[in-house]
Protein backbone atom coordinates (compact mmCIF):
# COMPACT_ATOMS: atom_id res chain seq x y z
CA UNK A 1 0.00 0.00 0.00
CA UNK A 2 1.12 3.54 0.58
CA UNK A 3 1.53 6.61 -1.53
CA UNK A 4 0.34 5.18 -4.85
CA UNK A 5 -3.07 4.08 -3.60
CA UNK A 6 -4.95 7.14 -4.85
CA UNK A 7 -4.71 5.87 -8.43
CA UNK A 8 -4.98 2.20 -7.51
CA UNK A 9 -1.58 1.44 -8.99
CA UNK A 10 0.64 -1.22 -7.47
CA UNK A 11 3.35 0.21 -5.20
CA UNK A 12 5.78 -2.12 -3.41
CA UNK A 13 6.48 -1.40 0.25
CA UNK A 14 9.78 0.32 1.05
CA UNK A 15 12.85 -1.91 1.27
CA UNK A 16 16.27 -1.16 2.74
CA UNK A 17 18.53 -0.52 -0.26
CA UNK A 18 21.64 0.64 1.61
CA UNK A 19 22.17 -0.49 5.21
CA UNK A 20 23.84 2.03 7.54
CA UNK A 21 26.76 -0.29 8.25
CA UNK A 22 27.74 -0.19 4.57
CA UNK A 23 27.48 3.59 4.24
CA UNK A 24 29.17 5.12 7.27
CA UNK A 25 25.84 5.53 9.04
CA UNK A 26 23.61 6.56 6.14
CA UNK A 27 20.65 4.22 5.71
CA UNK A 28 18.53 4.43 2.56
CA UNK A 29 15.23 2.66 2.09
CA UNK A 30 12.84 3.26 -0.74
CA UNK A 31 10.27 2.28 -3.31
CA UNK A 32 9.06 3.40 -6.73
CA UNK A 33 5.65 4.70 -7.74
CA UNK A 34 3.86 6.06 -10.79
CA UNK A 35 1.68 9.03 -9.81
CA UNK A 36 -0.22 11.24 -12.23
CA UNK A 37 1.71 9.84 -15.15
CA UNK A 38 5.10 10.54 -13.56
CA UNK A 39 7.58 8.09 -12.06
CA UNK A 40 8.95 8.76 -8.59
CA UNK A 41 11.63 7.19 -6.45
CA UNK A 42 10.39 7.63 -2.87
CA UNK A 43 13.28 7.33 -0.43
CA UNK A 44 13.86 7.62 3.30
CA UNK A 45 17.32 8.80 4.35
CA UNK A 46 18.26 8.08 7.95
CA UNK A 47 21.36 9.35 9.70
CA UNK A 48 22.61 6.60 12.02
CA UNK A 49 26.03 8.21 12.42
CA UNK A 50 27.11 10.55 15.22
CA UNK A 51 27.67 13.65 13.05
CA UNK A 52 25.44 15.79 10.86
CA UNK A 53 25.09 14.84 7.17
CA UNK A 54 24.86 17.48 4.39
CA UNK A 55 25.46 17.94 0.65
CA UNK A 56 23.37 15.04 -0.63
CA UNK A 57 23.29 14.20 -4.34
CA UNK A 58 22.20 11.20 -6.41
CA UNK A 59 23.20 9.71 -9.75
CA UNK A 60 22.06 6.61 -11.69
CA UNK A 61 24.13 4.33 -13.87
CA UNK A 62 22.86 3.64 -17.41
CA UNK A 63 19.90 1.28 -17.26
CA UNK A 64 17.49 -0.66 -19.47
CA UNK A 65 14.76 1.99 -19.68
CA UNK A 66 16.81 5.19 -19.48
CA UNK A 67 15.66 6.11 -15.96
CA UNK A 68 17.36 9.24 -14.65
CA UNK A 69 16.65 11.77 -11.88
CA UNK A 70 14.51 14.59 -13.29
CA UNK A 71 15.54 16.93 -10.45
CA UNK A 72 18.29 17.15 -7.83
CA UNK A 73 17.88 15.16 -4.61
CA UNK A 74 16.29 17.79 -2.35
CA UNK A 75 17.47 17.43 1.24
CA UNK A 76 16.98 21.03 2.29
CA UNK A 77 18.34 20.97 5.84
CA UNK A 78 21.31 19.10 7.37
CA UNK A 79 20.37 15.61 8.56
CA UNK A 80 21.03 15.31 12.30
CA UNK A 81 21.96 12.04 14.02
CA UNK A 82 18.89 9.75 14.36
CA UNK A 83 16.88 11.94 11.97
CA UNK A 84 15.01 10.57 8.93
CA UNK A 85 13.95 12.62 5.93
CA UNK A 86 11.49 11.47 3.25
CA UNK A 87 12.25 12.55 -0.30
CA UNK A 88 10.26 11.96 -3.49
CA UNK A 89 12.60 12.14 -6.46
CA UNK A 90 10.87 12.57 -9.87
CA UNK A 91 12.39 10.41 -12.59
CA UNK A 92 12.54 10.81 -16.35
CA UNK A 93 13.05 8.07 -18.93
CA UNK A 94 15.33 10.18 -21.13
CA UNK A 95 18.61 9.00 -19.64
CA UNK A 96 21.26 6.79 -21.28
CA UNK A 97 20.14 3.22 -22.01
CA UNK A 98 22.09 0.03 -21.38
CA UNK A 99 20.47 -3.37 -21.02
CA UNK A 100 20.80 -4.61 -17.43
CA UNK A 101 20.51 -8.07 -15.92
CA UNK A 102 17.95 -8.37 -14.47
CA UNK A 103 16.25 -5.97 -16.88
CA UNK A 104 14.78 -3.86 -14.05
CA UNK A 105 18.03 -3.42 -12.13
CA UNK A 106 19.09 0.10 -11.22
CA UNK A 107 22.57 1.01 -9.96
CA UNK A 108 22.58 4.15 -7.84
CA UNK A 109 25.30 6.38 -6.38
CA UNK A 110 24.47 8.68 -3.46
CA UNK A 111 26.93 11.18 -2.02
CA UNK A 112 26.94 13.26 1.13
CA UNK A 113 29.57 15.29 2.98
CA UNK A 114 31.18 12.05 4.23
CA UNK A 115 31.63 9.87 1.13
CA UNK A 116 30.03 8.40 -2.01
CA UNK A 117 28.00 5.17 -1.63
CA UNK A 118 26.72 2.72 -4.22
CA UNK A 119 23.79 0.33 -4.21
CA UNK A 120 21.54 -1.60 -6.58
CA UNK A 121 17.77 -1.87 -6.44
CA UNK A 122 15.05 -3.27 -8.67
CA UNK A 123 12.01 -1.31 -9.77
CA UNK A 124 8.57 -2.76 -10.56
CA UNK A 125 8.29 -2.78 -14.33
CA UNK A 126 4.63 -1.77 -13.91
CA UNK A 127 5.74 1.79 -13.14
CA UNK A 128 6.75 1.97 -16.82
CA UNK A 129 3.19 1.16 -18.02
CA UNK A 130 1.95 4.38 -19.64
CA UNK A 131 -1.56 5.83 -19.51
CA UNK A 132 -2.18 5.51 -23.29
CA UNK A 133 -1.53 1.78 -23.37
CA UNK A 134 -4.93 0.70 -24.71
CA UNK A 135 -4.23 -0.80 -28.13
CA UNK A 136 -6.69 -0.40 -30.99
CA UNK A 137 -8.67 -3.66 -31.33
CA UNK A 138 -7.81 -4.26 -34.97
CA UNK A 139 -4.14 -3.57 -34.31
CA UNK A 140 -4.29 -5.97 -31.36
CA UNK A 141 -5.62 -8.82 -33.50
CA UNK A 142 -3.07 -8.18 -36.23
CA UNK A 143 -0.16 -7.88 -33.82
CA UNK A 144 -1.20 -10.97 -31.82
CA UNK A 145 -1.22 -13.04 -35.02
CA UNK A 146 2.03 -11.48 -36.28
CA UNK A 147 4.02 -12.51 -33.22
CA UNK A 148 4.79 -16.21 -33.55
CA UNK A 149 3.19 -18.45 -30.93
CA UNK A 150 6.56 -20.00 -30.08
CA UNK A 151 7.68 -16.66 -28.70
CA UNK A 152 4.66 -16.52 -26.39
CA UNK A 153 5.47 -16.61 -22.67
CA UNK A 154 3.02 -18.50 -20.46
CA UNK A 155 2.72 -18.05 -16.73
CA UNK A 156 0.39 -19.41 -14.07
CA UNK A 157 -1.11 -17.00 -11.55
CA UNK A 158 -2.02 -19.41 -8.79
CA UNK A 159 -4.57 -19.13 -6.04
CA UNK A 160 -6.06 -15.87 -7.30
CA UNK A 161 -9.69 -15.60 -6.19
CA UNK A 162 -10.61 -12.45 -8.12
CA UNK A 163 -13.49 -12.39 -10.59
CA UNK A 164 -12.79 -11.39 -14.19
CA UNK A 165 -14.35 -7.97 -13.48
CA UNK A 166 -12.11 -7.47 -10.45
CA UNK A 167 -9.06 -8.56 -12.46
CA UNK A 168 -9.84 -6.00 -15.19
CA UNK A 169 -10.34 -3.21 -12.65
CA UNK A 170 -7.19 -4.00 -10.75
CA UNK A 171 -5.06 -4.22 -13.88
CA UNK A 172 -6.49 -0.98 -15.26
CA UNK A 173 -5.39 0.75 -12.05
CA UNK A 174 -1.83 -0.01 -13.18
CA UNK A 175 -2.42 0.95 -16.87
CA UNK A 176 -3.10 -2.56 -18.18
CA UNK A 177 -6.15 -2.19 -20.42
CA UNK A 178 -8.84 -4.67 -21.42
CA UNK A 179 -9.14 -4.61 -25.21
CA UNK A 180 -11.74 -7.41 -25.43
CA UNK A 181 -13.41 -10.09 -23.28
CA UNK A 182 -14.87 -13.35 -24.46
CA UNK A 183 -16.38 -16.40 -22.77
CA UNK A 184 -15.49 -19.73 -24.34
CA UNK A 185 -15.69 -23.26 -22.97
CA UNK A 186 -16.47 -22.11 -19.38
CA UNK A 187 -13.45 -19.81 -19.40
CA UNK A 188 -13.35 -16.05 -19.54
CA UNK A 189 -10.58 -14.87 -21.87
CA UNK A 190 -9.36 -11.33 -21.31
CA UNK A 191 -7.33 -9.66 -24.05
CA UNK A 192 -5.11 -7.01 -22.52
CA UNK A 193 -2.59 -4.45 -23.71
CA UNK A 194 -0.02 -2.17 -22.17
CA UNK A 195 2.71 0.11 -23.47
CA UNK A 196 6.07 0.71 -21.82
CA UNK A 197 7.68 4.15 -21.57
CA UNK A 198 10.04 3.20 -24.43
CA UNK A 199 6.97 2.53 -26.68
CA UNK A 200 7.24 -1.26 -26.56
CA UNK A 201 3.73 -2.75 -26.73
CA UNK A 202 2.86 -5.87 -24.73
CA UNK A 203 -0.20 -7.99 -25.55
CA UNK A 204 -1.63 -10.53 -23.13
CA UNK A 205 -4.38 -13.06 -22.76
CA UNK A 206 -5.56 -13.97 -19.28
CA UNK A 207 -7.74 -17.06 -18.92
CA UNK A 208 -9.97 -16.95 -15.87
CA UNK A 209 -12.05 -20.00 -14.94
CA UNK A 210 -14.73 -19.35 -12.35
CA UNK A 211 -14.26 -22.74 -10.67
CA UNK A 212 -10.45 -22.59 -10.66
CA UNK A 213 -8.35 -20.01 -8.77
CA UNK A 214 -5.34 -20.66 -11.06
CA UNK A 215 -5.30 -18.30 -14.04
CA UNK A 216 -3.21 -18.72 -17.18
CA UNK A 217 -1.44 -15.66 -18.50
CA UNK A 218 0.00 -15.68 -22.04
CA UNK A 219 2.13 -12.75 -23.16
CA UNK A 220 3.23 -11.78 -26.65
CA UNK A 221 5.69 -8.98 -27.28
CA UNK A 222 8.06 -8.05 -30.11
CA UNK A 223 10.74 -7.66 -27.41
CA UNK A 224 10.21 -11.09 -25.79
CA UNK A 225 12.84 -10.46 -23.09
CA UNK A 226 10.36 -8.20 -21.29
CA UNK A 227 7.59 -10.83 -21.19
CA UNK A 228 8.71 -12.63 -18.03
CA UNK A 229 8.93 -9.31 -16.16
CA UNK A 230 5.43 -8.38 -17.31
CA UNK A 231 4.13 -11.76 -16.13
CA UNK A 232 5.65 -11.22 -12.69
CA UNK A 233 4.21 -7.71 -12.54
CA UNK A 234 0.68 -8.99 -13.28
CA UNK A 235 0.98 -11.36 -10.35
CA UNK A 236 2.13 -8.54 -8.05
CA UNK A 237 -0.65 -6.23 -9.21
CA UNK A 238 -3.33 -8.88 -8.71
CA UNK A 239 -2.04 -9.93 -5.29
CA UNK A 240 -1.84 -6.40 -3.88
CA UNK B 1 -19.52 -2.89 -29.44
CA UNK B 2 -19.52 -1.98 -33.12
CA UNK B 3 -20.11 -4.88 -35.45
CA UNK B 4 -17.11 -4.25 -37.66
CA UNK B 5 -15.96 -7.84 -37.96
CA UNK B 6 -13.63 -7.40 -35.01
CA UNK B 7 -16.16 -8.83 -32.53
CA UNK B 8 -16.32 -11.97 -34.57
CA UNK B 9 -12.54 -12.09 -34.93
CA UNK B 10 -12.06 -11.88 -31.15
CA UNK B 11 -14.68 -14.61 -30.67
CA UNK B 12 -12.82 -16.86 -33.10
CA UNK B 13 -9.51 -16.16 -31.37
CA UNK B 14 -11.01 -16.98 -27.96
CA UNK B 15 -12.63 -20.18 -29.26
CA UNK B 16 -9.39 -21.26 -30.83
CA UNK B 17 -7.41 -20.53 -27.66
CA UNK B 18 -9.90 -22.20 -25.34
CA UNK B 19 -10.06 -25.33 -27.53
CA UNK B 20 -6.69 -25.61 -29.24
Tab-separated table of N, CA, C and O in Angstrom, chain A residues 85-140:
chain	number	residue	atom	x	y	z
A	85	UNK	N	14.657	11.706	6.833
A	85	UNK	CA	13.949	12.617	5.930
A	85	UNK	C	13.381	11.792	4.769
A	85	UNK	O	14.011	10.846	4.299
A	86	UNK	N	12.143	12.149	4.388
A	86	UNK	CA	11.493	11.468	3.255
A	86	UNK	C	11.624	12.359	2.025
A	86	UNK	O	11.308	13.557	2.090
A	87	UNK	N	12.070	11.776	0.926
A	87	UNK	CA	12.253	12.549	-0.301
A	87	UNK	C	11.595	11.802	-1.457
A	87	UNK	O	11.746	10.584	-1.592
A	88	UNK	N	10.853	12.544	-2.286
A	88	UNK	CA	10.259	11.962	-3.487
A	88	UNK	C	10.990	12.541	-4.692
A	88	UNK	O	10.880	13.730	-4.989
A	89	UNK	N	11.759	11.705	-5.345
A	89	UNK	CA	12.599	12.144	-6.458
A	89	UNK	C	11.886	11.830	-7.775
A	89	UNK	O	11.672	10.657	-8.102
A	90	UNK	N	11.492	12.860	-8.563
A	90	UNK	CA	10.866	12.566	-9.865
A	90	UNK	C	11.907	12.006	-10.833
A	90	UNK	O	13.060	12.451	-10.826
A	91	UNK	N	11.470	11.041	-11.640
A	91	UNK	CA	12.391	10.413	-12.588
A	91	UNK	C	11.917	10.658	-14.017
A	91	UNK	O	10.714	10.694	-14.284
A	92	UNK	N	12.869	10.772	-14.921
A	92	UNK	CA	12.544	10.811	-16.354
A	92	UNK	C	12.986	9.481	-16.970
A	92	UNK	O	13.667	8.685	-16.334
A	93	UNK	N	12.584	9.267	-18.213
A	93	UNK	CA	13.050	8.069	-18.927
A	93	UNK	C	13.867	8.487	-20.142
A	93	UNK	O	13.897	7.798	-21.154
A	94	UNK	N	14.534	9.642	-20.017
A	94	UNK	CA	15.332	10.178	-21.129
A	94	UNK	C	16.828	9.979	-20.935
A	94	UNK	O	17.633	10.542	-21.676
A	95	UNK	N	17.195	9.191	-19.926
A	95	UNK	CA	18.612	8.995	-19.640
A	95	UNK	C	19.245	7.982	-20.580
A	95	UNK	O	18.572	7.396	-21.435
A	96	UNK	N	20.571	7.757	-20.419
A	96	UNK	CA	21.255	6.788	-21.275
A	96	UNK	C	20.767	5.357	-21.006
A	96	UNK	O	20.453	5.005	-19.871
A	97	UNK	N	20.694	4.580	-22.087
A	97	UNK	CA	20.138	3.219	-22.012
A	97	UNK	C	21.256	2.194	-22.142
A	97	UNK	O	22.126	2.310	-22.997
A	98	UNK	N	21.218	1.207	-21.266
A	98	UNK	CA	22.086	0.033	-21.376
A	98	UNK	C	21.325	-1.130	-20.759
A	98	UNK	O	20.782	-1.002	-19.661
A	99	UNK	N	21.250	-2.238	-21.504
A	99	UNK	CA	20.468	-3.373	-21.016
A	99	UNK	C	21.112	-3.954	-19.762
A	99	UNK	O	22.304	-4.254	-19.749
A	100	UNK	N	20.307	-4.102	-18.719
A	100	UNK	CA	20.802	-4.606	-17.434
A	100	UNK	C	20.285	-6.026	-17.207
A	100	UNK	O	19.305	-6.452	-17.800
A	101	UNK	N	20.941	-6.729	-16.312
A	101	UNK	CA	20.510	-8.069	-15.918
A	101	UNK	C	20.403	-8.119	-14.391
A	101	UNK	O	21.431	-7.958	-13.739
A	102	UNK	N	19.236	-8.297	-13.779
A	102	UNK	CA	17.951	-8.365	-14.470
A	102	UNK	C	17.593	-7.027	-15.144
A	102	UNK	O	18.172	-5.987	-14.821
A	103	UNK	N	16.626	-7.107	-16.042
A	103	UNK	CA	16.253	-5.968	-16.879
A	103	UNK	C	15.872	-4.730	-16.056
A	103	UNK	O	16.088	-3.601	-16.479
A	104	UNK	N	15.289	-4.966	-14.873
A	104	UNK	CA	14.777	-3.861	-14.051
A	104	UNK	C	15.753	-3.455	-12.945
A	104	UNK	O	15.361	-2.852	-11.954
A	105	UNK	N	17.026	-3.785	-13.143
A	105	UNK	CA	18.026	-3.422	-12.130
A	105	UNK	C	18.469	-1.966	-12.315
A	105	UNK	O	18.610	-1.492	-13.437
A	106	UNK	N	18.647	-1.297	-11.196
A	106	UNK	CA	19.095	0.098	-11.221
A	106	UNK	C	20.273	0.252	-10.260
A	106	UNK	O	20.164	-0.094	-9.081
A	107	UNK	N	21.389	0.749	-10.790
A	107	UNK	CA	22.574	1.013	-9.958
A	107	UNK	C	22.598	2.500	-9.622
A	107	UNK	O	22.481	3.339	-10.516
A	108	UNK	N	22.736	2.775	-8.341
A	108	UNK	CA	22.585	4.150	-7.843
A	108	UNK	C	23.829	4.557	-7.056
A	108	UNK	O	24.400	3.729	-6.319
A	109	UNK	N	24.252	5.795	-7.216
A	109	UNK	CA	25.302	6.376	-6.383
A	109	UNK	C	24.695	7.545	-5.606
A	109	UNK	O	23.998	8.380	-6.193
A	110	UNK	N	24.927	7.558	-4.294
A	110	UNK	CA	24.469	8.677	-3.455
A	110	UNK	C	25.686	9.249	-2.747
A	110	UNK	O	26.510	8.491	-2.214
A	111	UNK	N	25.815	10.562	-2.762
A	111	UNK	CA	26.926	11.180	-2.021
A	111	UNK	C	26.381	12.066	-0.908
A	111	UNK	O	25.237	12.550	-0.981
A	112	UNK	N	27.180	12.230	0.112
A	112	UNK	CA	26.935	13.259	1.128
A	112	UNK	C	28.285	13.863	1.510
A	112	UNK	O	29.274	13.639	0.793
A	113	UNK	N	28.323	14.615	2.595
A	113	UNK	CA	29.572	15.288	2.984
A	113	UNK	C	30.630	14.294	3.465
A	113	UNK	O	31.799	14.654	3.607
A	114	UNK	N	30.233	13.033	3.684
A	114	UNK	CA	31.177	12.046	4.232
A	114	UNK	C	31.858	11.235	3.131
A	114	UNK	O	33.073	11.042	3.146
A	115	UNK	N	31.068	10.769	2.148
A	115	UNK	CA	31.632	9.870	1.132
A	115	UNK	C	30.610	9.683	0.003
A	115	UNK	O	29.514	10.255	0.026
A	116	UNK	N	30.967	8.818	-0.955
A	116	UNK	CA	30.031	8.395	-2.011
A	116	UNK	C	29.708	6.922	-1.767
A	116	UNK	O	30.609	6.132	-1.468
A	117	UNK	N	28.435	6.551	-1.907
A	117	UNK	CA	28.002	5.174	-1.630
A	117	UNK	C	27.249	4.649	-2.852
A	117	UNK	O	26.582	5.410	-3.559
A	118	UNK	N	27.334	3.350	-3.041
A	118	UNK	CA	26.721	2.721	-4.215
A	118	UNK	C	25.791	1.607	-3.769
A	118	UNK	O	26.103	0.877	-2.820
A	119	UNK	N	24.662	1.476	-4.451
A	119	UNK	CA	23.788	0.332	-4.214
A	119	UNK	C	22.999	0.021	-5.475
A	119	UNK	O	22.934	0.843	-6.401
A	120	UNK	N	22.417	-1.193	-5.487
A	120	UNK	CA	21.535	-1.602	-6.584
A	120	UNK	C	20.143	-1.830	-6.034
A	120	UNK	O	19.990	-2.298	-4.905
A	121	UNK	N	19.134	-1.532	-6.831
A	121	UNK	CA	17.766	-1.867	-6.441
A	121	UNK	C	17.013	-2.269	-7.713
A	121	UNK	O	17.520	-2.087	-8.826
A	122	UNK	N	15.850	-2.850	-7.519
A	122	UNK	CA	15.046	-3.270	-8.669
A	122	UNK	C	13.690	-2.585	-8.607
A	122	UNK	O	13.065	-2.561	-7.559
A	123	UNK	N	13.292	-2.020	-9.733
A	123	UNK	CA	12.014	-1.307	-9.772
A	123	UNK	C	10.934	-2.210	-10.365
A	123	UNK	O	11.217	-3.090	-11.175
A	124	UNK	N	9.660	-1.984	-9.969
A	124	UNK	CA	8.574	-2.756	-10.565
A	124	UNK	C	8.361	-2.267	-11.995
A	124	UNK	O	8.211	-1.066	-12.230
A	125	UNK	N	8.388	-3.188	-12.927
A	125	UNK	CA	8.295	-2.780	-14.331
A	125	UNK	C	6.939	-2.114	-14.612
A	125	UNK	O	6.792	-1.325	-15.545
A	126	UNK	N	5.955	-2.374	-13.729
A	126	UNK	CA	4.625	-1.775	-13.914
A	126	UNK	C	4.660	-0.249	-13.807
A	126	UNK	O	3.746	0.418	-14.296
A	127	UNK	N	5.695	0.322	-13.196
A	127	UNK	CA	5.741	1.795	-13.139
A	127	UNK	C	6.078	2.391	-14.511
A	127	UNK	O	5.985	3.602	-14.706
A	128	UNK	N	6.449	1.514	-15.456
A	128	UNK	CA	6.746	1.965	-16.820
A	128	UNK	C	5.537	1.810	-17.742
A	128	UNK	O	5.624	2.101	-18.926
A	129	UNK	N	4.402	1.337	-17.208
A	129	UNK	CA	3.195	1.159	-18.025
A	129	UNK	C	2.524	2.534	-18.182
A	129	UNK	O	2.068	3.123	-17.196
A	130	UNK	N	2.436	3.015	-19.430
A	130	UNK	CA	1.954	4.380	-19.641
A	130	UNK	C	0.428	4.428	-19.747
A	130	UNK	O	-0.227	3.407	-19.964
A	131	UNK	N	-0.108	5.639	-19.590
A	131	UNK	CA	-1.555	5.835	-19.512
A	131	UNK	C	-2.246	5.605	-20.860
A	131	UNK	O	-3.440	5.331	-20.889
A	132	UNK	N	-1.530	5.732	-21.982
A	132	UNK	CA	-2.178	5.505	-23.285
A	132	UNK	C	-1.799	4.127	-23.843
A	132	UNK	O	-1.472	3.984	-25.027
A	133	UNK	N	-1.916	3.135	-22.990
A	133	UNK	CA	-1.531	1.778	-23.373
A	133	UNK	C	-2.680	0.905	-23.864
A	133	UNK	O	-2.517	-0.313	-23.954
A	134	UNK	N	-3.829	1.516	-24.164
A	134	UNK	CA	-4.926	0.700	-24.712
A	134	UNK	C	-4.741	0.594	-26.223
A	134	UNK	O	-4.846	1.585	-26.935
A	135	UNK	N	-4.476	-0.610	-26.694
A	135	UNK	CA	-4.227	-0.801	-28.127
A	135	UNK	C	-5.546	-0.877	-28.892
A	135	UNK	O	-6.519	-1.455	-28.399
A	136	UNK	N	-5.562	-0.287	-30.070
A	136	UNK	CA	-6.694	-0.399	-30.988
A	136	UNK	C	-6.990	-1.884	-31.235
A	136	UNK	O	-6.070	-2.692	-31.372
A	137	UNK	N	-8.288	-2.230	-31.280
A	137	UNK	CA	-8.667	-3.657	-31.327
A	137	UNK	C	-8.186	-4.350	-32.598
A	137	UNK	O	-7.740	-5.495	-32.559
A	138	UNK	N	-8.266	-3.638	-33.717
A	138	UNK	CA	-7.811	-4.256	-34.972
A	138	UNK	C	-6.298	-4.467	-34.948
A	138	UNK	O	-5.795	-5.518	-35.364
A	139	UNK	N	-5.598	-3.464	-34.418
A	139	UNK	CA	-4.141	-3.570	-34.309
A	139	UNK	C	-3.763	-4.723	-33.378
A	139	UNK	O	-2.812	-5.456	-33.621
A	140	UNK	N	-4.564	-4.883	-32.298
A	140	UNK	CA	-4.290	-5.973	-31.355
A	140	UNK	C	-4.365	-7.324	-32.078
A	140	UNK	O	-3.447	-8.152	-31.975
